[in-house]
């Protein structure tokens, strides 16, 4: 199982989609406060459907608190400012995949704290800014899970 970390997420449907995805790929979802919504937000519930009850979701007061709980996990930060494509790392169980808030991405200080080879990006066509957060999470999560042999998957 690996970990998906959303740093200060702002848009409820993206987090609802991430909850649903986390259940379907067997990942834990970590939300770093402040959140731009409450966990009972109707848009979050709508996007997450009934998966919320099965999702392993933890809310943390800070990224440091989250990382302390995940001691020993390798951290990969997803950012358009990175130099390594998301397909390059060899993911391992318990790895943590960190995604920034929708409107601003990860802060420079957070990125700087992650080793350069663990800062990853998703290739895009030139002159585009970014992908939707829930789409980016799905792309990277499925690559990590694929590399883990789709552990626990059913047809």
PDB file of C-alpha atoms in Angstrom:
ATOM      1  CA  UNK A   1       0.000   0.000   0.000  1.00  0.00           C
ATOM      2  CA  UNK A   2       1.252   3.480  -0.748  1.00  0.00           C
ATOM      3  CA  UNK A   3       0.233   6.916   0.515  1.00  0.00           C
ATOM      4  CA  UNK A   4      -1.367   9.828  -1.308  1.00  0.00           C
ATOM      5  CA  UNK A   5      -0.841  13.195   0.388  1.00  0.00           C
ATOM      6  CA  UNK A   6      -2.868  16.257  -0.562  1.00  0.00           C
ATOM      7  CA  UNK A   7      -1.241  19.411   0.746  1.00  0.00           C
ATOM      8  CA  UNK A   8      -3.903  21.974   1.659  1.00  0.00           C
ATOM      9  CA  UNK A   9      -6.474  20.818  -0.923  1.00  0.00           C
ATOM     10  CA  UNK A  10      -8.962  23.488  -1.948  1.00  0.00           C
ATOM     11  CA  UNK A  11     -11.625  21.945  -4.194  1.00  0.00           C
ATOM     12  CA  UNK A  12     -13.969  19.360  -2.619  1.00  0.00           C
ATOM     13  CA  UNK A  13     -14.702  17.302  -5.770  1.00  0.00           C
ATOM     14  CA  UNK A  14     -10.979  16.752  -6.371  1.00  0.00           C
ATOM     15  CA  UNK A  15     -10.565  15.373  -2.862  1.00  0.00           C
ATOM     16  CA  UNK A  16     -13.738  13.284  -3.246  1.00  0.00           C
ATOM     17  CA  UNK A  17     -12.290  11.824  -6.445  1.00  0.00           C
ATOM     18  CA  UNK A  18      -9.016  11.155  -4.614  1.00  0.00           C
ATOM     19  CA  UNK A  19     -10.934   9.322  -1.861  1.00  0.00           C
ATOM     20  CA  UNK A  20     -12.644   7.116  -4.402  1.00  0.00           C
ATOM     21  CA  UNK A  21      -9.348   6.502  -6.204  1.00  0.00           C
ATOM     22  CA  UNK A  22      -7.527   5.662  -2.977  1.00  0.00           C
ATOM     23  CA  UNK A  23     -10.038   2.921  -2.201  1.00  0.00           C
ATOM     24  CA  UNK A  24      -9.738   1.505  -5.720  1.00  0.00           C
ATOM     25  CA  UNK A  25      -5.923   1.384  -5.732  1.00  0.00           C
ATOM     26  CA  UNK A  26      -5.517   0.378  -2.080  1.00  0.00           C
ATOM     27  CA  UNK A  27      -3.813   3.600  -0.982  1.00  0.00           C
ATOM     28  CA  UNK A  28      -4.066   5.663   2.188  1.00  0.00           C
ATOM     29  CA  UNK A  29      -5.148   9.276   1.709  1.00  0.00           C
ATOM     30  CA  UNK A  30      -3.603  11.981   3.877  1.00  0.00           C
ATOM     31  CA  UNK A  31      -5.022  15.506   3.915  1.00  0.00           C
ATOM     32  CA  UNK A  32      -2.872  18.359   5.177  1.00  0.00           C
ATOM     33  CA  UNK A  33      -4.688  21.264   6.831  1.00  0.00           C
ATOM     34  CA  UNK A  34      -5.946  23.815   6.236  1.00  0.00           C
ATOM     35  CA  UNK A  35      -8.550  22.278   3.952  1.00  0.00           C
ATOM     36  CA  UNK A  36     -10.579  24.505   1.662  1.00  0.00           C
ATOM     37  CA  UNK A  37     -13.757  22.675   2.731  1.00  0.00           C
ATOM     38  CA  UNK A  38     -15.135  20.422   5.457  1.00  0.00           C
ATOM     39  CA  UNK A  39     -15.178  16.650   5.180  1.00  0.00           C
ATOM     40  CA  UNK A  40     -18.962  16.689   5.177  1.00  0.00           C
ATOM     41  CA  UNK A  41     -19.100  19.041   2.164  1.00  0.00           C
ATOM     42  CA  UNK A  42     -21.820  17.833  -0.215  1.00  0.00           C
ATOM     43  CA  UNK A  43     -19.572  18.261  -3.281  1.00  0.00           C
ATOM     44  CA  UNK A  44     -16.898  16.094  -1.663  1.00  0.00           C
ATOM     45  CA  UNK A  45     -19.517  13.460  -0.807  1.00  0.00           C
ATOM     46  CA  UNK A  46     -20.946  13.584  -4.321  1.00  0.00           C
ATOM     47  CA  UNK A  47     -17.559  13.075  -5.996  1.00  0.00           C
ATOM     48  CA  UNK A  48     -16.545  10.369  -3.516  1.00  0.00           C
ATOM     49  CA  UNK A  49     -19.902   8.590  -3.778  1.00  0.00           C
ATOM     50  CA  UNK A  50     -20.157   5.949  -1.073  1.00  0.00           C
ATOM     51  CA  UNK A  51     -16.405   5.292  -1.026  1.00  0.00           C
ATOM     52  CA  UNK A  52     -15.826   7.651   1.909  1.00  0.00           C
ATOM     53  CA  UNK A  53     -16.844   4.929   4.351  1.00  0.00           C
ATOM     54  CA  UNK A  54     -14.156   2.615   2.933  1.00  0.00           C
ATOM     55  CA  UNK A  55     -11.429   5.193   2.389  1.00  0.00           C
ATOM     56  CA  UNK A  56      -8.467   5.227   4.750  1.00  0.00           C
ATOM     57  CA  UNK A  57      -8.336   9.019   5.193  1.00  0.00           C
ATOM     58  CA  UNK A  58      -6.285  10.834   7.793  1.00  0.00           C
ATOM     59  CA  UNK A  59      -6.233  14.575   8.368  1.00  0.00           C
ATOM     60  CA  UNK A  60      -3.001  16.123   9.657  1.00  0.00           C
ATOM     61  CA  UNK A  61      -2.385  19.565  11.146  1.00  0.00           C
ATOM     62  CA  UNK A  62       0.790  19.941   9.090  1.00  0.00           C
ATOM     63  CA  UNK A  63       2.956  18.175   6.554  1.00  0.00           C
ATOM     64  CA  UNK A  64       5.549  17.603   9.274  1.00  0.00           C
ATOM     65  CA  UNK A  65       2.954  15.757  11.392  1.00  0.00           C
ATOM     66  CA  UNK A  66       2.018  13.605   8.416  1.00  0.00           C
ATOM     67  CA  UNK A  67       5.625  12.775   7.557  1.00  0.00           C
ATOM     68  CA  UNK A  68       6.385  11.931  11.180  1.00  0.00           C
ATOM     69  CA  UNK A  69       3.576   9.373  11.075  1.00  0.00           C
ATOM     70  CA  UNK A  70       4.955   7.999   7.796  1.00  0.00           C
ATOM     71  CA  UNK A  71       8.510   7.744   9.151  1.00  0.00           C
ATOM     72  CA  UNK A  72      10.631   5.731   6.763  1.00  0.00           C
ATOM     73  CA  UNK A  73       8.403   6.301   3.745  1.00  0.00           C
ATOM     74  CA  UNK A  74      10.050   7.768   0.655  1.00  0.00           C
ATOM     75  CA  UNK A  75       8.413  11.023  -0.335  1.00  0.00           C
ATOM     76  CA  UNK A  76       7.820  11.977  -3.979  1.00  0.00           C
ATOM     77  CA  UNK A  77       6.638  15.529  -4.627  1.00  0.00           C
ATOM     78  CA  UNK A  78       4.624  16.073  -7.806  1.00  0.00           C
ATOM     79  CA  UNK A  79       5.214  19.479  -9.382  1.00  0.00           C
ATOM     80  CA  UNK A  80       5.413  21.142 -12.780  1.00  0.00           C
ATOM     81  CA  UNK A  81       8.719  22.577 -11.502  1.00  0.00           C
ATOM     82  CA  UNK A  82      10.361  19.147 -11.289  1.00  0.00           C
ATOM     83  CA  UNK A  83      12.904  17.588 -13.668  1.00  0.00           C
ATOM     84  CA  UNK A  84      12.159  13.850 -13.311  1.00  0.00           C
ATOM     85  CA  UNK A  85       9.193  12.258 -15.093  1.00  0.00           C
ATOM     86  CA  UNK A  86       6.812  10.331 -12.832  1.00  0.00           C
ATOM     87  CA  UNK A  87       7.649   7.099 -14.705  1.00  0.00           C
ATOM     88  CA  UNK A  88      11.356   7.164 -13.776  1.00  0.00           C
ATOM     89  CA  UNK A  89      11.287   6.240 -10.045  1.00  0.00           C
ATOM     90  CA  UNK A  90      10.912   2.597  -9.033  1.00  0.00           C
ATOM     91  CA  UNK A  91       8.073   2.874  -6.530  1.00  0.00           C
ATOM     92  CA  UNK A  92       7.934   0.723  -3.418  1.00  0.00           C
ATOM     93  CA  UNK A  93       5.196  -0.179  -0.944  1.00  0.00           C
ATOM     94  CA  UNK A  94       4.656   2.617   1.603  1.00  0.00           C
ATOM     95  CA  UNK A  95       6.000   5.348  -0.711  1.00  0.00           C
ATOM     96  CA  UNK A  96       4.249   8.692  -0.298  1.00  0.00           C
ATOM     97  CA  UNK A  97       3.093  10.791  -3.254  1.00  0.00           C
ATOM     98  CA  UNK A  98       2.658  14.481  -2.395  1.00  0.00           C
ATOM     99  CA  UNK A  99       0.408  16.803  -4.417  1.00  0.00           C
ATOM    100  CA  UNK A 100      -0.023  20.546  -3.934  1.00  0.00           C
ATOM    101  CA  UNK A 101      -3.144  22.700  -3.769  1.00  0.00           C
ATOM    102  CA  UNK A 102      -5.022  23.272  -7.001  1.00  0.00           C
ATOM    103  CA  UNK A 103      -4.437  27.005  -7.406  1.00  0.00           C
ATOM    104  CA  UNK A 104      -0.784  27.306  -6.436  1.00  0.00           C
ATOM    105  CA  UNK A 105       0.973  23.933  -6.302  1.00  0.00           C
ATOM    106  CA  UNK A 106       3.484  22.996  -3.643  1.00  0.00           C
ATOM    107  CA  UNK A 107       5.342  25.838  -1.935  1.00  0.00           C
ATOM    108  CA  UNK A 108       9.005  26.294  -2.899  1.00  0.00           C
ATOM    109  CA  UNK A 109      10.129  25.434   0.654  1.00  0.00           C
ATOM    110  CA  UNK A 110       8.263  22.106   0.560  1.00  0.00           C
ATOM    111  CA  UNK A 111       9.766  21.226  -2.816  1.00  0.00           C
ATOM    112  CA  UNK A 112      13.254  22.206  -1.688  1.00  0.00           C
ATOM    113  CA  UNK A 113      13.005  19.770   1.243  1.00  0.00           C
ATOM    114  CA  UNK A 114      12.482  16.815  -1.132  1.00  0.00           C
ATOM    115  CA  UNK A 115      15.556  15.315  -2.863  1.00  0.00           C
ATOM    116  CA  UNK A 116      15.724  16.413  -6.521  1.00  0.00           C
ATOM    117  CA  UNK A 117      15.363  12.842  -7.826  1.00  0.00           C
ATOM    118  CA  UNK A 118      12.132  12.506  -5.822  1.00  0.00           C
ATOM    119  CA  UNK A 119      10.552  15.624  -7.322  1.00  0.00           C
ATOM    120  CA  UNK A 120       8.499  14.353 -10.235  1.00  0.00           C
ATOM    121  CA  UNK A 121       6.355  15.821 -12.997  1.00  0.00           C
ATOM    122  CA  UNK A 122       3.799  14.701 -15.561  1.00  0.00           C
ATOM    123  CA  UNK A 123       4.770  15.500 -19.165  1.00  0.00           C
ATOM    124  CA  UNK A 124       2.385  17.844 -20.980  1.00  0.00           C
ATOM    125  CA  UNK A 125       2.254  19.640 -24.284  1.00  0.00           C
ATOM    126  CA  UNK A 126       4.156  22.966 -24.392  1.00  0.00           C
ATOM    127  CA  UNK A 127       2.567  26.141 -23.029  1.00  0.00           C
ATOM    128  CA  UNK A 128       0.149  24.338 -20.717  1.00  0.00           C
ATOM    129  CA  UNK A 129       0.124  25.099 -16.985  1.00  0.00           C
ATOM    130  CA  UNK A 130      -1.085  21.951 -15.280  1.00  0.00           C
ATOM    131  CA  UNK A 131      -3.522  19.059 -15.175  1.00  0.00           C
ATOM    132  CA  UNK A 132      -6.571  18.824 -12.926  1.00  0.00           C
ATOM    133  CA  UNK A 133      -5.435  17.645  -9.493  1.00  0.00           C
ATOM    134  CA  UNK A 134      -7.589  14.505  -9.377  1.00  0.00           C
ATOM    135  CA  UNK A 135      -6.376  13.541 -12.876  1.00  0.00           C
ATOM    136  CA  UNK A 136      -2.745  14.005 -11.857  1.00  0.00           C
ATOM    137  CA  UNK A 137      -3.279  11.905  -8.732  1.00  0.00           C
ATOM    138  CA  UNK A 138      -4.846   9.121 -10.794  1.00  0.00           C
ATOM    139  CA  UNK A 139      -2.001   9.073 -13.324  1.00  0.00           C
ATOM    140  CA  UNK A 140       0.769   8.866 -10.733  1.00  0.00           C
ATOM    141  CA  UNK A 141      -1.130   6.497  -8.418  1.00  0.00           C
ATOM    142  CA  UNK A 142      -1.803   4.018 -11.210  1.00  0.00           C
ATOM    143  CA  UNK A 143       1.848   4.104 -12.300  1.00  0.00           C
ATOM    144  CA  UNK A 144       2.981   3.395  -8.736  1.00  0.00           C
ATOM    145  CA  UNK A 145       0.403   0.606  -8.400  1.00  0.00           C
ATOM    146  CA  UNK A 146       1.349  -0.839 -11.811  1.00  0.00           C
ATOM    147  CA  UNK A 147       4.964  -1.005 -10.701  1.00  0.00           C
ATOM    148  CA  UNK A 148       3.826  -2.849  -7.573  1.00  0.00           C
ATOM    149  CA  UNK A 149       2.182  -5.467  -9.795  1.00  0.00           C
ATOM    150  CA  UNK A 150      -1.312  -4.140  -9.096  1.00  0.00           C
ATOM    151  CA  UNK A 151      -1.008  -5.740  -5.654  1.00  0.00           C
ATOM    152  CA  UNK A 152      -4.413  -6.806  -4.289  1.00  0.00           C
ATOM    153  CA  UNK A 153      -6.251  -6.119  -7.546  1.00  0.00           C
ATOM    154  CA  UNK A 154      -9.257  -8.073  -8.733  1.00  0.00           C
ATOM    155  CA  UNK A 155     -10.703  -8.207 -12.210  1.00  0.00           C
TER     156      UNK A 155
END
